[in-house]
PDB file of C-alpha atoms in Angstrom:
ATOM      1  CA  MET J 184     123.619 -62.680  98.246  1.00 68.00           C
ATOM      2  CA  TYR J 185     127.427 -62.840  98.156  1.00 85.00           C
ATOM      3  CA  SER J 186     129.079 -60.455  95.649  1.00 92.00           C
ATOM      4  CA  ILE J 187     131.700 -61.114  93.050  1.00 97.00           C
ATOM      5  CA  ASP J 188     134.749 -59.138  92.699  1.00 96.00           C
ATOM      6  CA  GLN J 189     134.040 -57.436  89.503  1.00 97.00           C
ATOM      7  CA  LYS J 190     137.532 -56.633  88.362  1.00 98.00           C
ATOM      8  CA  LEU J 191     138.523 -60.421  88.508  1.00 98.00           C
ATOM      9  CA  LEU J 192     135.236 -61.242  86.907  1.00 98.00           C
ATOM     10  CA  LYS J 193     135.921 -58.818  83.921  1.00 98.00           C
ATOM     11  CA  SER J 194     139.524 -60.291  83.721  1.00 98.00           C
ATOM     12  CA  PHE J 195     138.123 -64.085  83.563  1.00 98.00           C
ATOM     13  CA  ILE J 196     135.460 -62.933  80.785  1.00 98.00           C
ATOM     14  CA  GLU J 197     138.172 -61.624  78.884  1.00 98.00           C
ATOM     15  CA  ASN J 198     140.794 -64.386  79.117  1.00 97.00           C
ATOM     16  CA  ALA J 199     138.177 -67.107  78.620  1.00 97.00           C
ATOM     17  CA  LEU J 200     136.584 -65.265  75.577  1.00 97.00           C
ATOM     18  CA  HIS J 201     140.565 -64.980  74.194  1.00 96.00           C
ATOM     19  CA  GLU J 202     140.867 -68.675  74.934  1.00 95.00           C
ATOM     20  CA  ASP J 203     137.957 -69.558  72.909  1.00 89.00           C
ATOM     21  CA  GLY J 204     139.113 -67.516  69.837  1.00 91.00           C
ATOM     22  CA  TYR J 205     136.087 -65.251  70.175  1.00 87.00           C
ATOM     23  CA  GLU J 206     137.105 -62.679  67.578  1.00 88.00           C
ATOM     24  CA  ALA J 207     137.307 -64.961  64.763  1.00 90.00           C
ATOM     25  CA  ASP J 208     134.214 -67.557  65.059  1.00 88.00           C
ATOM     26  CA  HIS J 209     134.375 -68.311  61.659  1.00 95.00           C
ATOM     27  CA  THR J 210     131.415 -70.618  61.714  1.00 94.00           C
ATOM     28  CA  SER J 211     128.983 -67.830  63.063  1.00 92.00           C
ATOM     29  CA  LEU J 212     130.384 -65.165  60.838  1.00 90.00           C
ATOM     30  CA  ALA J 213     129.734 -67.315  57.745  1.00 94.00           C
ATOM     31  CA  SER J 214     126.398 -68.480  58.840  1.00 94.00           C
ATOM     32  CA  ILE J 215     124.710 -65.977  60.702  1.00 92.00           C
ATOM     33  CA  PRO J 216     123.675 -62.305  59.555  1.00 95.00           C
ATOM     34  CA  ALA J 217     125.319 -59.768  61.448  1.00 95.00           C
ATOM     35  CA  GLU J 218     121.976 -58.283  62.494  1.00 94.00           C
ATOM     36  CA  SER J 219     120.338 -61.370  63.444  1.00 94.00           C
ATOM     37  CA  ILE J 220     118.658 -61.342  66.948  1.00 96.00           C
ATOM     38  CA  SER J 221     118.120 -64.651  69.031  1.00 96.00           C
ATOM     39  CA  ARG J 222     116.120 -65.932  72.178  1.00 97.00           C
ATOM     40  CA  ALA J 223     117.848 -68.509  74.380  1.00 97.00           C
ATOM     41  CA  LYS J 224     116.624 -70.508  77.360  1.00 98.00           C
ATOM     42  CA  LEU J 225     119.186 -71.693  79.675  1.00 98.00           C
ATOM     43  CA  TYR J 226     117.763 -74.771  81.547  1.00 98.00           C
ATOM     44  CA  THR J 227     118.907 -77.642  83.832  1.00 97.00           C
ATOM     45  CA  LYS J 228     119.301 -81.298  82.957  1.00 96.00           C
ATOM     46  CA  ASP J 229     120.088 -82.154  86.754  1.00 94.00           C
ATOM     47  CA  ASP J 230     118.705 -81.647  90.190  1.00 97.00           C
ATOM     48  CA  GLY J 231     121.046 -79.379  92.513  1.00 97.00           C
ATOM     49  CA  VAL J 232     121.613 -75.888  93.499  1.00 98.00           C
ATOM     50  CA  ILE J 233     122.447 -73.238  90.907  1.00 98.00           C
ATOM     51  CA  ALA J 234     125.295 -71.031  90.869  1.00 98.00           C
ATOM     52  CA  GLY J 235     126.766 -68.644  88.158  1.00 98.00           C
ATOM     53  CA  VAL J 236     123.855 -66.690  87.016  1.00 98.00           C
ATOM     54  CA  ALA J 237     125.376 -63.445  87.728  1.00 98.00           C
ATOM     55  CA  VAL J 238     128.383 -64.665  85.913  1.00 99.00           C
ATOM     56  CA  ALA J 239     126.402 -65.444  82.926  1.00 99.00           C
ATOM     57  CA  GLU J 240     124.790 -62.076  83.004  1.00 98.00           C
ATOM     58  CA  ALA J 241     128.023 -60.179  82.853  1.00 98.00           C
ATOM     59  CA  ILE J 242     129.229 -62.538  80.053  1.00 98.00           C
ATOM     60  CA  PHE J 243     126.133 -61.614  78.021  1.00 98.00           C
ATOM     61  CA  ASN J 244     126.653 -58.031  78.684  1.00 98.00           C
ATOM     62  CA  TYR J 245     129.983 -58.022  77.660  1.00 98.00           C
ATOM     63  CA  VAL J 246     129.610 -59.395  74.053  1.00 97.00           C
ATOM     64  CA  ASP J 247     126.323 -57.579  73.846  1.00 97.00           C
ATOM     65  CA  ALA J 248     125.793 -54.275  75.502  1.00 97.00           C
ATOM     66  CA  GLY J 249     122.219 -54.592  74.405  1.00 97.00           C
ATOM     67  CA  ALA J 250     121.442 -57.928  75.741  1.00 98.00           C
ATOM     68  CA  VAL J 251     118.240 -58.540  77.753  1.00 98.00           C
ATOM     69  CA  ILE J 252     118.405 -61.062  80.426  1.00 98.00           C
ATOM     70  CA  GLU J 253     115.351 -62.500  82.063  1.00 98.00           C
ATOM     71  CA  VAL J 254     116.371 -64.163  85.235  1.00 98.00           C
ATOM     72  CA  VAL J 255     114.196 -67.030  86.424  1.00 98.00           C
ATOM     73  CA  LYS J 256     116.092 -68.753  89.033  1.00 98.00           C
ATOM     74  CA  ASN J 257     118.585 -67.009  91.284  1.00 98.00           C
ATOM     75  CA  ASP J 258     121.898 -68.197  92.505  1.00 98.00           C
ATOM     76  CA  GLY J 259     121.599 -70.524  95.385  1.00 97.00           C
ATOM     77  CA  ASP J 260     118.165 -71.614  94.366  1.00 98.00           C
ATOM     78  CA  GLU J 261     117.401 -75.344  94.451  1.00 98.00           C
ATOM     79  CA  VAL J 262     116.757 -76.683  90.625  1.00 98.00           C
ATOM     80  CA  SER J 263     115.284 -79.656  89.183  1.00 98.00           C
ATOM     81  CA  TYR J 264     115.430 -81.570  85.914  1.00 97.00           C
ATOM     82  CA  ARG J 265     114.170 -79.279  83.104  1.00 96.00           C
ATOM     83  CA  ASP J 266     113.891 -75.938  85.158  1.00 98.00           C
ATOM     84  CA  THR J 267     114.500 -72.990  83.091  1.00 98.00           C
ATOM     85  CA  ILE J 268     117.315 -70.909  84.883  1.00 98.00           C
ATOM     86  CA  LEU J 269     117.178 -67.795  82.411  1.00 98.00           C
ATOM     87  CA  TYR J 270     116.236 -66.285  78.943  1.00 98.00           C
ATOM     88  CA  ALA J 271     118.689 -64.227  77.106  1.00 98.00           C
ATOM     89  CA  GLU J 272     117.990 -62.160  74.027  1.00 97.00           C
ATOM     90  CA  CYS J 273     120.938 -60.633  72.254  1.00 97.00           C
ATOM     91  CA  ASN J 274     122.791 -60.774  68.736  1.00 96.00           C
ATOM     92  CA  THR J 275     122.955 -64.113  67.671  1.00 96.00           C
ATOM     93  CA  ARG J 276     126.735 -64.076  66.804  1.00 96.00           C
ATOM     94  CA  ALA J 277     127.309 -62.708  70.201  1.00 96.00           C
ATOM     95  CA  PHE J 278     125.188 -65.491  71.857  1.00 97.00           C
ATOM     96  CA  MET J 279     127.473 -68.124  70.016  1.00 96.00           C
ATOM     97  CA  LYS J 280     130.545 -66.520  71.316  1.00 96.00           C
ATOM     98  CA  ALA J 281     129.161 -66.593  75.055  1.00 97.00           C
ATOM     99  CA  GLN J 282     127.091 -69.926  75.181  1.00 96.00           C
ATOM    100  CA  ARG J 283     130.226 -72.327  75.781  1.00 96.00           C
ATOM    101  CA  ILE J 284     131.862 -70.009  78.372  1.00 98.00           C
ATOM    102  CA  ILE J 285     128.544 -69.588  80.121  1.00 98.00           C
ATOM    103  CA  LEU J 286     127.766 -73.332  80.056  1.00 98.00           C
ATOM    104  CA  ASN J 287     131.276 -74.403  81.254  1.00 97.00           C
ATOM    105  CA  ILE J 288     131.524 -72.203  84.248  1.00 98.00           C
ATOM    106  CA  MET J 289     127.887 -72.357  85.183  1.00 98.00           C
ATOM    107  CA  LYS J 290     128.067 -76.225  85.446  1.00 97.00           C
ATOM    108  CA  HIS J 291     131.401 -75.940  87.284  1.00 97.00           C
ATOM    109  CA  LEU J 292     130.305 -73.357  89.909  1.00 97.00           C
ATOM    110  CA  SER J 293     126.856 -75.259  90.257  1.00 98.00           C
ATOM    111  CA  GLY J 294     128.588 -78.593  90.848  1.00 97.00           C
ATOM    112  CA  ILE J 295     130.444 -76.743  93.930  1.00 97.00           C
ATOM    113  CA  ALA J 296     127.316 -75.112  95.273  1.00 97.00           C
ATOM    114  CA  THR J 297     125.555 -78.421  95.008  1.00 97.00           C
ATOM    115  CA  LEU J 298     128.113 -80.346  97.071  1.00 97.00           C
ATOM    116  CA  SER J 299     128.484 -77.296  99.531  1.00 97.00           C
ATOM    117  CA  SER J 300     124.757 -77.599  99.994  1.00 98.00           C
ATOM    118  CA  ARG J 301     124.999 -81.239 101.022  1.00 97.00           C
ATOM    119  CA  PHE J 302     127.747 -80.889 103.169  1.00 98.00           C
ATOM    120  CA  ALA J 303     125.977 -78.057 105.030  1.00 98.00           C
ATOM    121  CA  PHE J 304     122.787 -80.277 105.223  1.00 98.00           C
ATOM    122  CA  GLU J 305     124.726 -82.944 106.768  1.00 98.00           C
ATOM    123  CA  VAL J 306     125.670 -80.627 109.947  1.00 98.00           C
ATOM    124  CA  GLU J 307     122.485 -78.723 110.127  1.00 97.00           C
ATOM    125  CA  GLY J 308     121.642 -77.996 113.643  1.00 97.00           C
ATOM    126  CA  LEU J 309     125.254 -78.190 115.009  1.00 98.00           C
ATOM    127  CA  PRO J 310     127.625 -75.130 115.922  1.00 97.00           C
ATOM    128  CA  VAL J 311     130.454 -75.587 113.377  1.00 98.00           C
ATOM    129  CA  ARG J 312     131.485 -74.137 110.024  1.00 98.00           C
ATOM    130  CA  LEU J 313     132.593 -75.960 106.952  1.00 98.00           C
ATOM    131  CA  LEU J 314     135.541 -74.123 105.491  1.00 98.00           C
ATOM    132  CA  ALA J 315     137.076 -74.812 101.911  1.00 96.00           C
ATOM    133  CA  THR J 316     140.681 -75.238 101.666  1.00 94.00           C
ATOM    134  CA  ARG J 317     143.382 -73.641  99.271  1.00 94.00           C
ATOM    135  CA  LYS J 318     143.094 -76.444  96.794  1.00 94.00           C
ATOM    136  CA  THR J 319     141.274 -74.719  94.003  1.00 95.00           C
ATOM    137  CA  THR J 320     141.436 -74.292  90.398  1.00 95.00           C
ATOM    138  CA  PRO J 321     144.230 -71.658  89.540  1.00 95.00           C
ATOM    139  CA  LEU J 322     142.878 -68.406  88.677  1.00 95.00           C
ATOM    140  CA  LEU J 323     139.128 -69.545  89.426  1.00 97.00           C
ATOM    141  CA  ARG J 324     139.527 -69.361  93.495  1.00 97.00           C
ATOM    142  CA  PHE J 325     137.254 -66.229  93.494  1.00 97.00           C
ATOM    143  CA  LEU J 326     134.312 -67.942  91.915  1.00 98.00           C
ATOM    144  CA  GLU J 327     134.807 -71.157  93.605  1.00 97.00           C
ATOM    145  CA  TYR J 328     134.953 -69.736  96.808  1.00 97.00           C
ATOM    146  CA  TRP J 329     131.632 -67.524  95.914  1.00 98.00           C
ATOM    147  CA  ALA J 330     130.176 -70.838  94.501  1.00 97.00           C
ATOM    148  CA  LEU J 331     130.648 -72.623  97.787  1.00 96.00           C
ATOM    149  CA  ARG J 332     129.426 -69.672  99.959  1.00 97.00           C
ATOM    150  CA  VAL J 333     126.283 -69.677  97.733  1.00 97.00           C
ATOM    151  CA  GLY J 334     126.059 -73.517  98.500  1.00 97.00           C
ATOM    152  CA  GLY J 335     126.155 -72.713 102.397  1.00 97.00           C
ATOM    153  CA  CYS J 336     129.748 -73.219 103.260  1.00 97.00           C
ATOM    154  CA  ASP J 337     132.490 -70.822 103.561  1.00 96.00           C
ATOM    155  CA  TYR J 338     136.345 -70.448 103.517  1.00 94.00           C
ATOM    156  CA  LEU J 339     139.162 -69.409 106.210  1.00 90.00           C
ATOM    157  CA  ARG J 340     141.384 -67.357 103.752  1.00 90.00           C
ATOM    158  CA  THR J 341     141.509 -66.170 100.258  1.00 91.00           C
ATOM    159  CA  GLY J 342     145.424 -66.744 100.014  1.00 92.00           C
ATOM    160  CA  LEU J 343     148.572 -66.755 101.514  1.00 93.00           C
ATOM    161  CA  ASP J 344     148.598 -62.992 102.329  1.00 92.00           C
ATOM    162  CA  ASP J 345     145.441 -62.749 104.471  1.00 91.00           C
ATOM    163  CA  GLY J 346     146.120 -65.200 107.369  1.00 92.00           C
ATOM    164  CA  ILE J 347     149.039 -67.292 108.942  1.00 96.00           C
ATOM    165  CA  VAL J 348     148.726 -71.175 108.757  1.00 96.00           C
ATOM    166  CA  ILE J 349     151.592 -72.890 109.953  1.00 97.00           C
ATOM    167  CA  THR J 350     151.491 -76.410 108.682  1.00 95.00           C
ATOM    168  CA  ASP J 351     154.137 -79.592 109.327  1.00 93.00           C
ATOM    169  CA  ASN J 352     156.491 -78.183 106.520  1.00 94.00           C
ATOM    170  CA  HIS J 353     156.672 -74.944 108.343  1.00 94.00           C
ATOM    171  CA  ILE J 354     157.455 -76.643 111.633  1.00 93.00           C
ATOM    172  CA  HIS J 355     160.153 -78.885 110.080  1.00 90.00           C
ATOM    173  CA  ALA J 356     161.798 -75.976 108.303  1.00 91.00           C
ATOM    174  CA  SER J 357     161.872 -74.202 111.741  1.00 90.00           C
ATOM    175  CA  SER J 358     162.998 -77.288 113.813  1.00 87.00           C
ATOM    176  CA  SER J 359     160.387 -77.061 116.319  1.00 94.00           C
ATOM    177  CA  ILE J 360     156.678 -75.977 117.005  1.00 97.00           C
ATOM    178  CA  ALA J 361     157.727 -73.424 119.330  1.00 96.00           C
ATOM    179  CA  GLU J 362     160.297 -71.892 117.270  1.00 95.00           C
ATOM    180  CA  ALA J 363     157.556 -71.693 114.406  1.00 96.00           C
ATOM    181  CA  ILE J 364     155.293 -69.895 116.595  1.00 97.00           C
ATOM    182  CA  ASP J 365     158.074 -67.528 117.643  1.00 97.00           C
ATOM    183  CA  HIS J 366     159.081 -66.816 114.226  1.00 96.00           C
ATOM    184  CA  VAL J 367     155.559 -65.832 113.156  1.00 97.00           C
ATOM    185  CA  ASN J 368     154.819 -63.757 115.906  1.00 97.00           C
ATOM    186  CA  GLN J 369     158.087 -61.891 115.746  1.00 97.00           C
ATOM    187  CA  TYR J 370     157.632 -61.578 112.024  1.00 97.00           C
ATOM    188  CA  LEU J 371     153.976 -59.932 112.593  1.00 97.00           C
ATOM    189  CA  LYS J 372     155.205 -57.397 115.107  1.00 97.00           C
ATOM    190  CA  GLU J 373     158.218 -56.354 112.935  1.00 98.00           C
ATOM    191  CA  GLN J 374     155.885 -56.046 109.979  1.00 96.00           C
ATOM    192  CA  LYS J 375     153.155 -54.398 112.121  1.00 97.00           C
ATOM    193  CA  LEU J 376     150.428 -56.894 110.718  1.00 97.00           C
ATOM    194  CA  ASN J 377     147.550 -57.982 112.716  1.00 96.00           C
ATOM    195  CA  LEU J 378     146.779 -61.575 111.381  1.00 96.00           C
ATOM    196  CA  ASP J 379     145.263 -64.662 113.099  1.00 96.00           C
ATOM    197  CA  ILE J 380     147.554 -67.542 113.503  1.00 97.00           C
ATOM    198  CA  THR J 381     146.442 -70.934 112.863  1.00 97.00           C
ATOM    199  CA  ILE J 382     148.425 -74.056 113.448  1.00 98.00           C
ATOM    200  CA  GLU J 383     148.089 -77.577 112.387  1.00 98.00           C
ATOM    201  CA  VAL J 384     149.109 -80.550 114.598  1.00 98.00           C
ATOM    202  CA  ALA J 385     149.217 -84.143 113.772  1.00 97.00           C
ATOM    203  CA  ASN J 386     148.753 -85.851 117.255  1.00 97.00           C
ATOM    204  CA  LEU J 387     148.374 -85.066 120.971  1.00 98.00           C
ATOM    205  CA  VAL J 388     151.773 -84.455 121.631  1.00 97.00           C
ATOM    206  CA  GLU J 389     152.178 -82.017 119.291  1.00 97.00           C
ATOM    207  CA  LEU J 390     148.833 -80.356 120.586  1.00 98.00           C
ATOM    208  CA  GLN J 391     150.262 -80.284 124.015  1.00 98.00           C
ATOM    209  CA  GLN J 392     153.158 -78.350 122.742  1.00 97.00           C
ATOM    210  CA  VAL J 393     151.091 -75.869 121.470  1.00 98.00           C
ATOM    211  CA  LEU J 394     148.770 -75.538 124.386  1.00 98.00           C
ATOM    212  CA  ASP J 395     151.792 -75.152 126.560  1.00 97.00           C
ATOM    213  CA  HIS J 396     153.474 -72.620 124.353  1.00 97.00           C
ATOM    214  CA  GLY J 397     150.557 -70.532 123.090  1.00 96.00           C
ATOM    215  CA  GLY J 398     150.683 -67.739 120.763  1.00 97.00           C
ATOM    216  CA  VAL J 399     148.158 -68.698 118.290  1.00 98.00           C
ATOM    217  CA  SER J 400     144.570 -68.284 117.544  1.00 96.00           C
ATOM    218  CA  ARG J 401     143.498 -71.471 116.571  1.00 97.00           C
ATOM    219  CA  ILE J 402     144.442 -74.983 116.249  1.00 98.00           C
ATOM    220  CA  VAL J 403     143.678 -77.403 113.347  1.00 98.00           C
ATOM    221  CA  LEU J 404     143.625 -81.320 114.543  1.00 98.00           C
ATOM    222  CA  ASP J 405     144.629 -82.944 111.256  1.00 98.00           C
ATOM    223  CA  HIS J 406     143.851 -86.642 110.292  1.00 97.00           C
ATOM    224  CA  PHE J 407     142.764 -87.438 113.970  1.00 98.00           C
ATOM    225  CA  GLU J 408     140.711 -90.517 114.445  1.00 97.00           C
ATOM    226  CA  LEU J 409     137.364 -89.608 115.771  1.00 97.00           C
ATOM    227  CA  PRO J 410     137.972 -90.939 119.386  1.00 97.00           C
ATOM    228  CA  ILE J 411     141.249 -89.166 119.673  1.00 98.00           C
ATOM    229  CA  LEU J 412     139.558 -86.177 117.975  1.00 98.00           C
ATOM    230  CA  SER J 413     136.960 -85.923 120.775  1.00 98.00           C
ATOM    231  CA  GLU J 414     139.734 -86.308 123.519  1.00 98.00           C
ATOM    232  CA  ALA J 415     141.656 -83.336 121.900  1.00 98.00           C
ATOM    233  CA  VAL J 416     138.596 -81.073 121.493  1.00 98.00           C
ATOM    234  CA  ALA J 417     137.861 -81.694 125.325  1.00 98.00           C
ATOM    235  CA  HIS J 418     141.525 -81.246 126.221  1.00 97.00           C
ATOM    236  CA  VAL J 419     141.614 -77.886 124.417  1.00 98.00           C
ATOM    237  CA  ASN J 420     138.333 -77.112 126.623  1.00 96.00           C
ATOM    238  CA  GLY J 421     137.637 -74.148 124.727  1.00 95.00           C
ATOM    239  CA  ARG J 422     141.152 -72.204 125.216  1.00 96.00           C
ATOM    240  CA  PHE J 423     141.676 -72.049 121.513  1.00 97.00           C
ATOM    241  CA  GLU J 424     139.245 -72.134 118.468  1.00 98.00           C
ATOM    242  CA  VAL J 425     139.849 -75.763 117.236  1.00 98.00           C
ATOM    243  CA  GLY J 426     139.047 -77.304 114.002  1.00 98.00           C
ATOM    244  CA  ALA J 427     139.680 -80.715 112.138  1.00 98.00           C
ATOM    245  CA  SER J 428     140.740 -81.569 108.835  1.00 97.00           C
ATOM    246  CA  GLY J 429     142.040 -84.562 106.570  1.00 95.00           C
ATOM    247  CA  GLY J 430     139.736 -87.238 105.174  1.00 93.00           C
ATOM    248  CA  VAL J 431     136.354 -85.478 105.395  1.00 97.00           C
ATOM    249  CA  THR J 432     133.485 -86.833 103.458  1.00 96.00           C
ATOM    250  CA  LEU J 433     129.700 -86.593 103.288  1.00 97.00           C
ATOM    251  CA  LYS J 434     129.646 -89.835 105.296  1.00 97.00           C
ATOM    252  CA  ASN J 435     131.642 -88.776 108.164  1.00 98.00           C
ATOM    253  CA  VAL J 436     131.417 -84.836 108.308  1.00 98.00           C
ATOM    254  CA  ARG J 437     128.487 -84.852 111.044  1.00 98.00           C
ATOM    255  CA  ASN J 438     130.350 -87.459 113.181  1.00 98.00           C
ATOM    256  CA  ILE J 439     133.376 -85.204 113.180  1.00 98.00           C
ATOM    257  CA  ALA J 440     131.138 -82.098 113.889  1.00 99.00           C
ATOM    258  CA  GLU J 441     129.595 -83.815 116.914  1.00 98.00           C
ATOM    259  CA  THR J 442     133.130 -84.042 118.529  1.00 98.00           C
ATOM    260  CA  GLY J 443     132.415 -80.356 119.418  1.00 98.00           C
ATOM    261  CA  VAL J 444     135.148 -78.882 116.794  1.00 98.00           C
ATOM    262  CA  ASP J 445     134.660 -74.917 115.921  1.00 98.00           C
ATOM    263  CA  PHE J 446     135.227 -75.692 112.309  1.00 98.00           C
ATOM    264  CA  ILE J 447     135.824 -78.384 109.544  1.00 98.00           C
ATOM    265  CA  SER J 448     138.298 -77.922 106.686  1.00 97.00           C
ATOM    266  CA  VAL J 449     136.996 -79.792 103.508  1.00 97.00           C
ATOM    267  CA  ALA J 450     139.033 -80.146 100.757  1.00 94.00           C
ATOM    268  CA  ALA J 451     136.486 -82.129  98.974  1.00 94.00           C
ATOM    269  CA  LEU J 452     134.542 -78.724  98.364  1.00 94.00           C
ATOM    270  CA  THR J 453     136.511 -77.515  95.515  1.00 93.00           C
ATOM    271  CA  GLN J 454     138.288 -80.826  94.580  1.00 87.00           C
ATOM    272  CA  ILE J 455     135.802 -83.554  94.457  1.00 76.00           C
ATOM    273  CA  MET J 456     132.809 -81.888  93.203  1.00 71.00           C
ATOM    274  CA  GLY J 457     130.651 -83.027  90.120  1.00 84.00           C
ATOM    275  CA  THR J 458     129.134 -80.651  87.429  1.00 90.00           C
ATOM    276  CA  LEU J 459     125.311 -79.965  87.062  1.00 93.00           C
ATOM    277  CA  ASP J 460     124.278 -80.433  83.650  1.00 96.00           C
ATOM    278  CA  LEU J 461     122.937 -77.536  81.944  1.00 97.00           C
ATOM    279  CA  SER J 462     121.831 -76.690  78.237  1.00 97.00           C
ATOM    280  CA  PHE J 463     120.987 -73.663  76.126  1.00 97.00           C
ATOM    281  CA  LYS J 464     117.994 -73.918  73.527  1.00 94.00           C
ATOM    282  CA  ILE J 465     117.828 -71.134  71.230  1.00 91.00           C
ATOM    283  CA  SER J 466     115.248 -69.692  69.068  1.00 79.00           C
ATOM    284  CA  LYS J 467     115.343 -67.310  66.131  1.00 62.00           C
ATOM    285  CA  HIS J 468     113.555 -63.823  67.280  1.00 55.00           C
TER     286      HIS J 468
END
């Protein structure tokens, strides 16, 4: 299973608890004895793919170092209505601090994993990678990318600093495709950086300009209609890794994959996902 950056996770937990005012939970302080211990069950109210069990464990352990977690379903498991995900035994006041944060983030991550799984299923058997974009929730990208990998998809880069992607705006600012490519290669040489160069093209004319000039690692065919996409892939003929982006849905992703592209950028993976409904049921220990 894919790992989560523990430094980022700790920061997320601390910020989430602080946002929720965990240090002054007046309702729990007033109504729950300090020594109270409870056992709670986390269960599903939807069908889908679960993601965030590891996050839930980390949150429970943060609010109560003595928490005992019994995991029933692991991250990446398919779940059905009323399935038990885990049991948690911990200080009751601590549980009250953790429960809403756990539910909120696990619903979100499980929604991403579920949609990712559905996209992966649609292209099953085809040699194509489905990649998320940078269209993520600010400060949650590390968890959202993790969840989509749990579901079966992946991502091209984690941020602006680990790859070069030349878009239409970069081209406009540089005045031409050739200039943009040359500027990038000169920069990488000067900075002694070894980064892949991806360039987006919007039509066959731009594609030909890239093919004539070279100097890139991969080409993204942005918003190409299917017949033109197939023509473009055939024209590249394996000279560069080639991908498709723009308007990708569950209904058309297989047709796009069948054109022979190496990868497909799917903004929907982190933009239009739903949530997987989850709930806690608590019993006094």
